[in-house]
XYZ file of N, CA and C in Angstrom:
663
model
N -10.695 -18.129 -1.097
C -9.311 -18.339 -0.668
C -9.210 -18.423 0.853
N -10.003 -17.806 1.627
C -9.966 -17.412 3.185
C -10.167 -19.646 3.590
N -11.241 -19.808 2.927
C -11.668 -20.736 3.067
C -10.846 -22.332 3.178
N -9.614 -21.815 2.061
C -8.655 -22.670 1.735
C -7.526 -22.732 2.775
N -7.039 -21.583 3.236
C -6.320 -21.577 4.380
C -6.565 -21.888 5.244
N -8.195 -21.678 5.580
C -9.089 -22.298 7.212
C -8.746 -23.561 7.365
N -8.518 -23.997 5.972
C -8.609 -25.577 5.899
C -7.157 -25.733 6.318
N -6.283 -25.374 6.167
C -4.839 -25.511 5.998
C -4.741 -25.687 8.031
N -4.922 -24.213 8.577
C -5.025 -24.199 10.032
C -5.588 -25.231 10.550
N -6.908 -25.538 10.529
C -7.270 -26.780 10.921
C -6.784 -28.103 11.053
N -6.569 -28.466 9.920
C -5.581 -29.672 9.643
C -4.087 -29.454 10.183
N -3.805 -28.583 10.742
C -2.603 -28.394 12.066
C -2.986 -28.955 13.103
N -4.702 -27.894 13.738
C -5.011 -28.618 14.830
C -5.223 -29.932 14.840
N -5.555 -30.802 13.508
C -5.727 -31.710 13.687
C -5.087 -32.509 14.258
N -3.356 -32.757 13.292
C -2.334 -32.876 13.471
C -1.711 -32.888 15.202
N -2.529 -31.598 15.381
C -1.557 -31.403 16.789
C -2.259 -32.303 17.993
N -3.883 -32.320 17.961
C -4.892 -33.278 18.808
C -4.550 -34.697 18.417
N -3.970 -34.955 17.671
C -4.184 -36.436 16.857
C -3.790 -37.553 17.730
N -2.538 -37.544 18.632
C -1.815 -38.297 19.293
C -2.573 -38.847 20.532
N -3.203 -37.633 21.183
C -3.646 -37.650 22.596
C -5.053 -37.223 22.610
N -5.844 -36.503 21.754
C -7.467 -35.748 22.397
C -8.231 -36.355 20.818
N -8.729 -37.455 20.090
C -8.887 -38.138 19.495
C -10.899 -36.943 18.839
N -11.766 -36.716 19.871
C -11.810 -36.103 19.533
C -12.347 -34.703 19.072
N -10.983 -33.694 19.828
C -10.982 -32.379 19.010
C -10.438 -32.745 17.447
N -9.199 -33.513 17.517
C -8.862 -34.219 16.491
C -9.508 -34.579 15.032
N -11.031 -35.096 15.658
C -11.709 -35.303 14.382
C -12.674 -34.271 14.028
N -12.976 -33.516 15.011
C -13.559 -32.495 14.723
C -13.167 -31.638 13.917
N -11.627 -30.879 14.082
C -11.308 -30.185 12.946
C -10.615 -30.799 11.747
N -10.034 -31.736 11.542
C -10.310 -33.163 10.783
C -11.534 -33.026 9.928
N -12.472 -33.236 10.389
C -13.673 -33.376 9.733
C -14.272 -32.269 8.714
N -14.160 -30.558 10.126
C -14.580 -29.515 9.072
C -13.753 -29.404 8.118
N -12.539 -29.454 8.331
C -11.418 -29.413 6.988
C -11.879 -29.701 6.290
N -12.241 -31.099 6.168
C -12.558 -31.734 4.841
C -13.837 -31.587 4.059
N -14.988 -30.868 5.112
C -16.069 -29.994 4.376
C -15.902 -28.673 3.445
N -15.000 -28.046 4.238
C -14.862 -26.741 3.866
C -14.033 -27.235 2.462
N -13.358 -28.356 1.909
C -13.002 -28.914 0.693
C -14.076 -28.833 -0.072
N -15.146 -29.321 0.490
C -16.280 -29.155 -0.513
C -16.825 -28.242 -1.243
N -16.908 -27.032 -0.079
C -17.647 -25.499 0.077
C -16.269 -24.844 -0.292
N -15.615 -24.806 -0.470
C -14.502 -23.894 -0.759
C -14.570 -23.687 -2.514
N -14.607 -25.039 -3.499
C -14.693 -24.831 -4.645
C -16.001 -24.586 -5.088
N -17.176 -24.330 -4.458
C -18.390 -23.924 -4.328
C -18.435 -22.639 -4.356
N -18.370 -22.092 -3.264
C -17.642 -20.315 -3.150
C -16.853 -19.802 -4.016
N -16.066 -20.475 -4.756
C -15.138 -19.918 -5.609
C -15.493 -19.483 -6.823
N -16.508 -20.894 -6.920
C -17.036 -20.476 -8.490
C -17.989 -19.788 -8.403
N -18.696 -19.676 -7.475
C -20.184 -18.443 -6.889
C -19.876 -17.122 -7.277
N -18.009 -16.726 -6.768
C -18.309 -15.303 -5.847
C -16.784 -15.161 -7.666
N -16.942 -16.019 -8.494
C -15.571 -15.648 -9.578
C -14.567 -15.443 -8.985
N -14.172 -16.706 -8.174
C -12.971 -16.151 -7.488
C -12.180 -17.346 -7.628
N -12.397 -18.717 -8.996
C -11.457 -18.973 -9.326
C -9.924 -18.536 -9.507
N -8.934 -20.023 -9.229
C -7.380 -19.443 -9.635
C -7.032 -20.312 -9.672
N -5.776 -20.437 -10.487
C -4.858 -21.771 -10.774
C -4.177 -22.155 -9.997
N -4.193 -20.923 -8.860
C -2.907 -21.125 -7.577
C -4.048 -21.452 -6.390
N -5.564 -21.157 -6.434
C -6.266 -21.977 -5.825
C -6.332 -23.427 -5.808
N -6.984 -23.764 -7.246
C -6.834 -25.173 -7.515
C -5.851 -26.239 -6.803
N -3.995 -25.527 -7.200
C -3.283 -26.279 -6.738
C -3.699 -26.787 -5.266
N -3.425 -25.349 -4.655
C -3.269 -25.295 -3.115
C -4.352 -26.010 -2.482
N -5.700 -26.303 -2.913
C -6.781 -27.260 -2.835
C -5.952 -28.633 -2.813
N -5.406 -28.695 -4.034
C -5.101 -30.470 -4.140
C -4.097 -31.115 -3.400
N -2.958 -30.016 -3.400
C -1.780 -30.140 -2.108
C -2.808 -29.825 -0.754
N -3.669 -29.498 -0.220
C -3.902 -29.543 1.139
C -4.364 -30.837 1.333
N -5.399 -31.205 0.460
C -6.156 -32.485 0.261
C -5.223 -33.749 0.532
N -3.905 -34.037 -0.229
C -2.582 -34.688 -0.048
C -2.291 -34.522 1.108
N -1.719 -33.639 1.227
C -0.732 -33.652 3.081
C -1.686 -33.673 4.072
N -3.437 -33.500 3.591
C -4.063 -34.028 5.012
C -4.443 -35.102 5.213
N -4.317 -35.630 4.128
C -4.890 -37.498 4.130
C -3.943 -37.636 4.435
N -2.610 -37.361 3.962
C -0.869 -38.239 4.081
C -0.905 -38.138 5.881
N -1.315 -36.910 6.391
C -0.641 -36.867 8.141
C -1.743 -38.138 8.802
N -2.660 -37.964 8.131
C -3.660 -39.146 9.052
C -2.951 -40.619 8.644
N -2.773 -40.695 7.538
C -2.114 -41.953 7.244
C -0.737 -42.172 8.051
N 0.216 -41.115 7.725
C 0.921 -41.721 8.746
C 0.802 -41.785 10.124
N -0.235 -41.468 10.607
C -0.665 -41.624 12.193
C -1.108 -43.002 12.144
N -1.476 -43.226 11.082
C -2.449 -44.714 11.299
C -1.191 -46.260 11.052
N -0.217 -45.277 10.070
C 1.174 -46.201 9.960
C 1.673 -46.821 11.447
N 1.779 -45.769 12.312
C 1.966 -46.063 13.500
C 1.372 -46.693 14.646
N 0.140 -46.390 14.287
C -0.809 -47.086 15.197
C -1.451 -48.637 14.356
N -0.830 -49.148 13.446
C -1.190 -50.249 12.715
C -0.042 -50.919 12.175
N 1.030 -50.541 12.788
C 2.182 -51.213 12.379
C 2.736 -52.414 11.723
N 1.806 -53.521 11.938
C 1.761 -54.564 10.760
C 1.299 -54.925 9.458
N 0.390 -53.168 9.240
C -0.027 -52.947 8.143
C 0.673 -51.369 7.368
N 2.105 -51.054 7.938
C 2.404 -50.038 7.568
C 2.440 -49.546 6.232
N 3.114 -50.784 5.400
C 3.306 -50.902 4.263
C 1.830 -50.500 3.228
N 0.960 -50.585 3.743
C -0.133 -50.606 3.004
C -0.444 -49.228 2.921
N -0.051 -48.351 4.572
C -0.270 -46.884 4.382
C 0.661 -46.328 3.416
N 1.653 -46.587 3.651
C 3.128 -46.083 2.761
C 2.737 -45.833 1.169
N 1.939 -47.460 0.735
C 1.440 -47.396 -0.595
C 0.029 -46.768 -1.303
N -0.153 -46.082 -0.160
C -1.589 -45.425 -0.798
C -0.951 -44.091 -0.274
N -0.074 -43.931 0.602
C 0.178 -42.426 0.286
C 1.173 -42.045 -1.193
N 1.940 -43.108 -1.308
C 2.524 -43.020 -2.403
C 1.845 -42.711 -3.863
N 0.808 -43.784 -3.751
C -0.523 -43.900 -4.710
C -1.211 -42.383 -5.137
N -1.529 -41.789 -4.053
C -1.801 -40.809 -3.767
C -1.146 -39.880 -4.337
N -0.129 -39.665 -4.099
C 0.625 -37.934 -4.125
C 1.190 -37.837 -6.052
N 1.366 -39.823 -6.192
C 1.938 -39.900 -7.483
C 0.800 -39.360 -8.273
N -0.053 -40.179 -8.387
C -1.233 -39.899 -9.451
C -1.891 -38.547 -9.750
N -2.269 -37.815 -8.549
C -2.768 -36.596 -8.617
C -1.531 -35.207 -9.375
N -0.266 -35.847 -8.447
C 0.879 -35.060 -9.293
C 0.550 -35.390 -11.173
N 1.323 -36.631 -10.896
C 0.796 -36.572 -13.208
C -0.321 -36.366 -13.334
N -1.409 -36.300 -12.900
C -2.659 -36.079 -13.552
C -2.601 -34.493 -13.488
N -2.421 -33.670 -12.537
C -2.324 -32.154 -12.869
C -1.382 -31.565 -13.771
N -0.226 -32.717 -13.516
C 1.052 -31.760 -14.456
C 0.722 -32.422 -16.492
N -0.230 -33.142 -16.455
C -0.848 -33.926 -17.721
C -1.697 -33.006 -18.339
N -2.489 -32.700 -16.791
C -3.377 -31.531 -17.462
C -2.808 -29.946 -17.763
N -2.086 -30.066 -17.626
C -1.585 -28.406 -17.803
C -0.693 -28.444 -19.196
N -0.149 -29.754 -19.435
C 0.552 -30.246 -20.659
C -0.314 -29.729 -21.505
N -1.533 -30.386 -21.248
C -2.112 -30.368 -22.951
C -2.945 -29.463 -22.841
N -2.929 -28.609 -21.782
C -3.503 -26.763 -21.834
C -4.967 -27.172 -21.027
N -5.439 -28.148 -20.221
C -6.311 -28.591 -20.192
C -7.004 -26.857 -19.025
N -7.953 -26.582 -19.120
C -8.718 -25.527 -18.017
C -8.277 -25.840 -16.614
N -8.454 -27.220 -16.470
C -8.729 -28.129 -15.000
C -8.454 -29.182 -15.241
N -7.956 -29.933 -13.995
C -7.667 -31.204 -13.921
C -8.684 -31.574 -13.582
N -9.749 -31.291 -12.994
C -10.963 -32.048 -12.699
C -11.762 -31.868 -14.473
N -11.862 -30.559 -15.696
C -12.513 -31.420 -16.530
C -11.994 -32.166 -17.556
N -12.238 -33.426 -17.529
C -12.172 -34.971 -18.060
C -12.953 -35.127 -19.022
N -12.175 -35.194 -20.289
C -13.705 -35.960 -21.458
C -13.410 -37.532 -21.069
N -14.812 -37.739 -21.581
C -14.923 -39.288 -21.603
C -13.700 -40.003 -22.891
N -13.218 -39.328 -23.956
C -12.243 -39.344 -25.108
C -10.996 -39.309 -24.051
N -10.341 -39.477 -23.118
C -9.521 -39.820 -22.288
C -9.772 -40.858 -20.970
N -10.706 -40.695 -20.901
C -11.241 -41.791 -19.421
C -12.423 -41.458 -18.943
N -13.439 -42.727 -19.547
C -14.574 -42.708 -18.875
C -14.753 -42.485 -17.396
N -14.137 -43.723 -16.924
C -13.871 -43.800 -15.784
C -13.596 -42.384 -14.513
N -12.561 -41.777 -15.264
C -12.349 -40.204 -14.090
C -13.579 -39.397 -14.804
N -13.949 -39.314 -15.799
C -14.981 -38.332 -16.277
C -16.160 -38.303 -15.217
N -16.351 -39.819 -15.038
C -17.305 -39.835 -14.200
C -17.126 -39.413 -12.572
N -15.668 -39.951 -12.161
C -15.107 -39.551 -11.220
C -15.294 -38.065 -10.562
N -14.673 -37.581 -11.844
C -14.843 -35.614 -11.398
C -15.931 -35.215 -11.623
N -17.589 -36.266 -11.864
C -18.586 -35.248 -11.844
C -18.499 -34.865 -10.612
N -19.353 -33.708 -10.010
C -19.070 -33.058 -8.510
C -19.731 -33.800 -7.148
N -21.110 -34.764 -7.988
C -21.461 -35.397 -7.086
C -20.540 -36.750 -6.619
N -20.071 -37.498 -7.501
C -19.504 -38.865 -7.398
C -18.307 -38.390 -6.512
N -17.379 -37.244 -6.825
C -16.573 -36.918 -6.433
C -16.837 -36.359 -4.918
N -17.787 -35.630 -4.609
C -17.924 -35.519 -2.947
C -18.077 -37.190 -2.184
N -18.853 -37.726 -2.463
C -18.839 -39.165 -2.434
C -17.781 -40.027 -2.592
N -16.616 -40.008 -3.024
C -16.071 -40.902 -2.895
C -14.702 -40.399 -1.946
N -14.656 -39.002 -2.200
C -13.560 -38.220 -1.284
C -14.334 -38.509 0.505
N -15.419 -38.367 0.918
C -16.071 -38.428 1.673
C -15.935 -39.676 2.370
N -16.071 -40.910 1.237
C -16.101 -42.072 1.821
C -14.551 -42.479 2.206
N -13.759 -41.868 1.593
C -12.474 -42.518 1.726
C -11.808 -42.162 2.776
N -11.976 -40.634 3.077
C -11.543 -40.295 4.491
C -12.483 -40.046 5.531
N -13.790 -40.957 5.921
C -14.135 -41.583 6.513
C -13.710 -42.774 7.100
N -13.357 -43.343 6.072
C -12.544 -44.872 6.297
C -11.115 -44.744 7.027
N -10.619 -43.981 6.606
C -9.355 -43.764 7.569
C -9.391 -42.863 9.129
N -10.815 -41.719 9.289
C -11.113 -41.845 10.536
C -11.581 -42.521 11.472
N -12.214 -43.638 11.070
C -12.827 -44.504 11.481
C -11.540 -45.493 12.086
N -10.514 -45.750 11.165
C -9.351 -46.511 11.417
C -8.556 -45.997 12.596
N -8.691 -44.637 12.445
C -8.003 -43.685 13.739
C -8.600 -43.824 15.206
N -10.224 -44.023 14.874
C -10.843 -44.115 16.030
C -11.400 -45.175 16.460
N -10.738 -46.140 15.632
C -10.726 -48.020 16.472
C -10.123 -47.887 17.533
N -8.839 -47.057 17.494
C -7.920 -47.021 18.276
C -8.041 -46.799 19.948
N -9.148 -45.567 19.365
C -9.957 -45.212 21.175
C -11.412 -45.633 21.547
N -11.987 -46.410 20.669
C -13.213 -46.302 21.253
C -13.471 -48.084 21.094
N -14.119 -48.827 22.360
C -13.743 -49.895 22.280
C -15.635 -50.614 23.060
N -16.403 -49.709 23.106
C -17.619 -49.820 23.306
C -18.768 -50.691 22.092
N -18.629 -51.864 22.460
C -19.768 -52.245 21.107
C -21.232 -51.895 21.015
N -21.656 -51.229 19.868
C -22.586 -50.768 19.512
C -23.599 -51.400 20.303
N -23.696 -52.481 20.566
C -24.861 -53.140 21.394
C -24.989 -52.667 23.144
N -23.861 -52.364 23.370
C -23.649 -51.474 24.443
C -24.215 -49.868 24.699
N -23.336 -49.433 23.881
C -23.400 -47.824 23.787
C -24.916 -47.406 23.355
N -25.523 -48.433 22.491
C -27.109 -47.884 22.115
C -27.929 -48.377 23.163
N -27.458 -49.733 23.957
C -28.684 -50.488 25.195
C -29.826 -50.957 24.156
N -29.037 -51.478 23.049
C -30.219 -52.795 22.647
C -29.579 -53.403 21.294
N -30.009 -54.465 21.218
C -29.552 -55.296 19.389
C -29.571 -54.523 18.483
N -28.578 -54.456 17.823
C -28.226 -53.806 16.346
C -27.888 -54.585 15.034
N -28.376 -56.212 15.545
C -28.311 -57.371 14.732
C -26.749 -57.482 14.525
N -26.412 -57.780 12.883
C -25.057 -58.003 12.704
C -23.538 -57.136 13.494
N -24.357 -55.806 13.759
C -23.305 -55.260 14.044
C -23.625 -54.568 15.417
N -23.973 -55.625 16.246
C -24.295 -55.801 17.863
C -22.467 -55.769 18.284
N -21.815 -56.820 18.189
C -20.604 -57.020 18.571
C -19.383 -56.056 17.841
N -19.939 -54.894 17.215
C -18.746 -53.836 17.063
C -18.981 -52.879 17.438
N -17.950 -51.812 17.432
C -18.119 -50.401 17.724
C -18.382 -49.710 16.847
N -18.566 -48.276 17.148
C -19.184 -47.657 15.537
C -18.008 -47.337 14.796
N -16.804 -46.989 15.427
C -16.243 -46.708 14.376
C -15.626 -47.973 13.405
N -15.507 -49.516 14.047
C -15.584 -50.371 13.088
C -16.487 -50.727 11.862
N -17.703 -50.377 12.776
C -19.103 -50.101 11.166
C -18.892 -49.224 10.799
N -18.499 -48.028 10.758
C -18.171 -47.226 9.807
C -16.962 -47.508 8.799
N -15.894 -48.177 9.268
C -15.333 -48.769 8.592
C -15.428 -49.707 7.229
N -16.689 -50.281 8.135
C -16.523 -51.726 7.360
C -17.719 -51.063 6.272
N -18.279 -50.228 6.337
C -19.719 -49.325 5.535
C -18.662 -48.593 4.278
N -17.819 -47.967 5.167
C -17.278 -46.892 4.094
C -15.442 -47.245 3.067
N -15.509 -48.659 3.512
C -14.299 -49.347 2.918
C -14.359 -49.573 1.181
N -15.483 -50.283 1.036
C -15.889 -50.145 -0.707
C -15.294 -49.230 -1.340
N -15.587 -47.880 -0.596
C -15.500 -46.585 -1.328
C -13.992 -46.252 -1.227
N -13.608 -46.667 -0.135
C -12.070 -46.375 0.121
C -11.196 -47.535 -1.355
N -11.690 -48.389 -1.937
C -11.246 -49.493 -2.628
C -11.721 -49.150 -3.534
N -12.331 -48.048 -3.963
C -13.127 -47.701 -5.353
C -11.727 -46.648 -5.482
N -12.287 -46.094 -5.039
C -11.349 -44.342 -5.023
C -9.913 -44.828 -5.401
N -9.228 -45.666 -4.427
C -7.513 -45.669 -5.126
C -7.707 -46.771 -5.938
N -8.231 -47.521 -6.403
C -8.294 -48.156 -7.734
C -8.409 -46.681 -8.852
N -9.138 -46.194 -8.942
C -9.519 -44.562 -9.257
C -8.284 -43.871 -9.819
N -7.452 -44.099 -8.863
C -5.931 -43.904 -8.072
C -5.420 -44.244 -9.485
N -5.039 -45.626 -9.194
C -4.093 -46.254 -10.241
C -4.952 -45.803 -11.996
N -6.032 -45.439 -11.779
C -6.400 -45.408 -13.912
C -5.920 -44.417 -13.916
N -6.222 -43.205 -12.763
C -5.515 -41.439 -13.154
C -4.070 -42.120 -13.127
N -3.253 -42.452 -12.699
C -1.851 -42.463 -12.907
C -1.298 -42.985 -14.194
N -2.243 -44.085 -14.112
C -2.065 -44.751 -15.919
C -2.473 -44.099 -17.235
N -3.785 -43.320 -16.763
C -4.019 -42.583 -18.063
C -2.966 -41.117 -18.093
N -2.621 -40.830 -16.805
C -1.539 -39.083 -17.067
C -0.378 -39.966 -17.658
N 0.064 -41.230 -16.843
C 1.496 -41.473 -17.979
C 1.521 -41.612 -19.321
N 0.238 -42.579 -20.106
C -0.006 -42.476 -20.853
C 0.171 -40.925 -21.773
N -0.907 -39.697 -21.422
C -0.942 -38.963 -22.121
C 0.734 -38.017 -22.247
N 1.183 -38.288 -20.989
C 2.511 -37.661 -20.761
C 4.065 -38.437 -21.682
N 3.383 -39.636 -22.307
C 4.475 -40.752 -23.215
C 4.215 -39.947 -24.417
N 2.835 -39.970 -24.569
C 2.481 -38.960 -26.110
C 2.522 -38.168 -26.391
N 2.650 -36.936 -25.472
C 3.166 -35.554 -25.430
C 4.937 -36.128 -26.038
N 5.267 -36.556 -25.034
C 6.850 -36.466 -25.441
C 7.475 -37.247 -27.165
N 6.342 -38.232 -27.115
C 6.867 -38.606 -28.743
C 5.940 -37.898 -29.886
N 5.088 -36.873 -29.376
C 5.092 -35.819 -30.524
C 5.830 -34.766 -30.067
N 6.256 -34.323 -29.865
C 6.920 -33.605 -29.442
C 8.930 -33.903 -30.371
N 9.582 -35.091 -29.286
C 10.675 -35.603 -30.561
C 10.026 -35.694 -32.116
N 8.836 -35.879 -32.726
C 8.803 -36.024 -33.448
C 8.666 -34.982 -34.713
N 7.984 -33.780 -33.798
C 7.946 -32.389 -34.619
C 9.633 -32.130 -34.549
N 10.255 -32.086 -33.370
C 11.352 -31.606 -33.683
C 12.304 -32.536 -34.517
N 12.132 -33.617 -34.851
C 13.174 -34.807 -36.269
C 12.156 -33.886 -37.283
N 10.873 -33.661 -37.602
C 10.518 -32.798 -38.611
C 11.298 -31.747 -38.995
N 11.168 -30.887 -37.938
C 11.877 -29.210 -38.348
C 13.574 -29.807 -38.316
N 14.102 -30.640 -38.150
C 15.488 -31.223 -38.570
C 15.525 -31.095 -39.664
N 14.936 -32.010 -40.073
C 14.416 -32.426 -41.606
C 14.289 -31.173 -42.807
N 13.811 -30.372 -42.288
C 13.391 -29.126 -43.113
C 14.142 -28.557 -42.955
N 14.889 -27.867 -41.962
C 16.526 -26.921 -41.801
C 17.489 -27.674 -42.890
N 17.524 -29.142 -42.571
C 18.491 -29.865 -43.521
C 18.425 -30.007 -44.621
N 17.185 -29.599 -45.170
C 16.395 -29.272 -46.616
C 16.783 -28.203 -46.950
N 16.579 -27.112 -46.271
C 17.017 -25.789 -46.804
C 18.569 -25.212 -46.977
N 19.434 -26.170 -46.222
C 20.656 -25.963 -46.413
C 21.292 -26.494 -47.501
């Protein structure tokens, strides 16, 4: 739990460096998003799972991608719309997919049978899942730090780097860790489609036991 809050503080400082010192910014930026890793690591080590962990994991995870995004709304302004829709993407899907999983009594929203979605099953194994969380907010620091760093790699190293002589690193990192950023919220949209899904079928069994026990009160009367 100590671990989860570290993360919480950090991602303030981040927040607060973000505008002007680019980076202290990514520095605690960055551990944040390790200590995501190591935090549900520790938890399950030391039995110190909780349901009010879990959440508070997935809401930090949200509002720290959402503050970088909207930093990047601003600093990319002809592409705002695109941040708007992956934070949207974002906050929607993970919301129904937890409140889906708690519907149908599930342990965790991370465990997934393949009898609901191959696709996230594979998602929430622990490796794919450091990997693609990794790659995705990579891609959006990298987007943050086009902003300040304007040195092409062929420069800053003092020799040919072939194709990617004429960029900076944080554009190759970009352009390296974008796939993954285009994997992940595709990712996005099946969790949202499969929680509505399971959340349509909850509700029409549900009306449907209760037209049953109608049925049977109206029998017995």
């Amino acid at each position: 739990m100590t671990l989860g809050y570290s993360r919480i503080i950090l991602a303030g400082f981040a927040l607060y460096f973000m505008s002007y010192h680019p980076k202290y910014c990514t520095i605690a930026y960055g551990i944040s998003c390790l200590l995501d890793a190591a935090d549900g690591h520790a938890a399950r080590a030391l039995g110190q799972t909780s349901k009010f962990g879990a959440v508070l994991d997935m809401v930090t995870d949200r509002c720290t991608t959402s503050l970088l995004l909207c930093y990047l709304s601003s600093a990319y302004p002809d592409h705002i719309w695109v941040f708007q829709c992956l934070i949207t993407l974002d906050f929607s899907s993970h919301y129904m997919h937890m409140y889906s999983s708690l519907v149908t009594g599930s342990r965790s929203h991370k465990a997934v049978t393949s009898d609901v979605s191959r696709i996230l099953k594979l998602y929430y194994d622990p490796r794919t899942l450091f990997v693609m969380c990794a790659g995705n907010e990579m891609f959006f620091v990298a987007l943050y730090l086009m902003k300040w760093v304007h040195t092409p790699l062929s420069t800053s190293l003092g020799m040919d780097v072939g194709l990617l002589s004429g960029y900076t690193w944080p554009e190759a990192m970009a352009i390296v860790c974008f796939p993954i950023c285009a994997i992940k919220n595709i990712v996005n949209i099946v969790q949202l489609w499969k929680a509505s899904k399971i959340l349509v079928g909850v509700d029409l069994a549900e009306r449907a036991k209760a037209r049953e026990e109608e049925t049977l009160r109206a029998k017995k009367t």
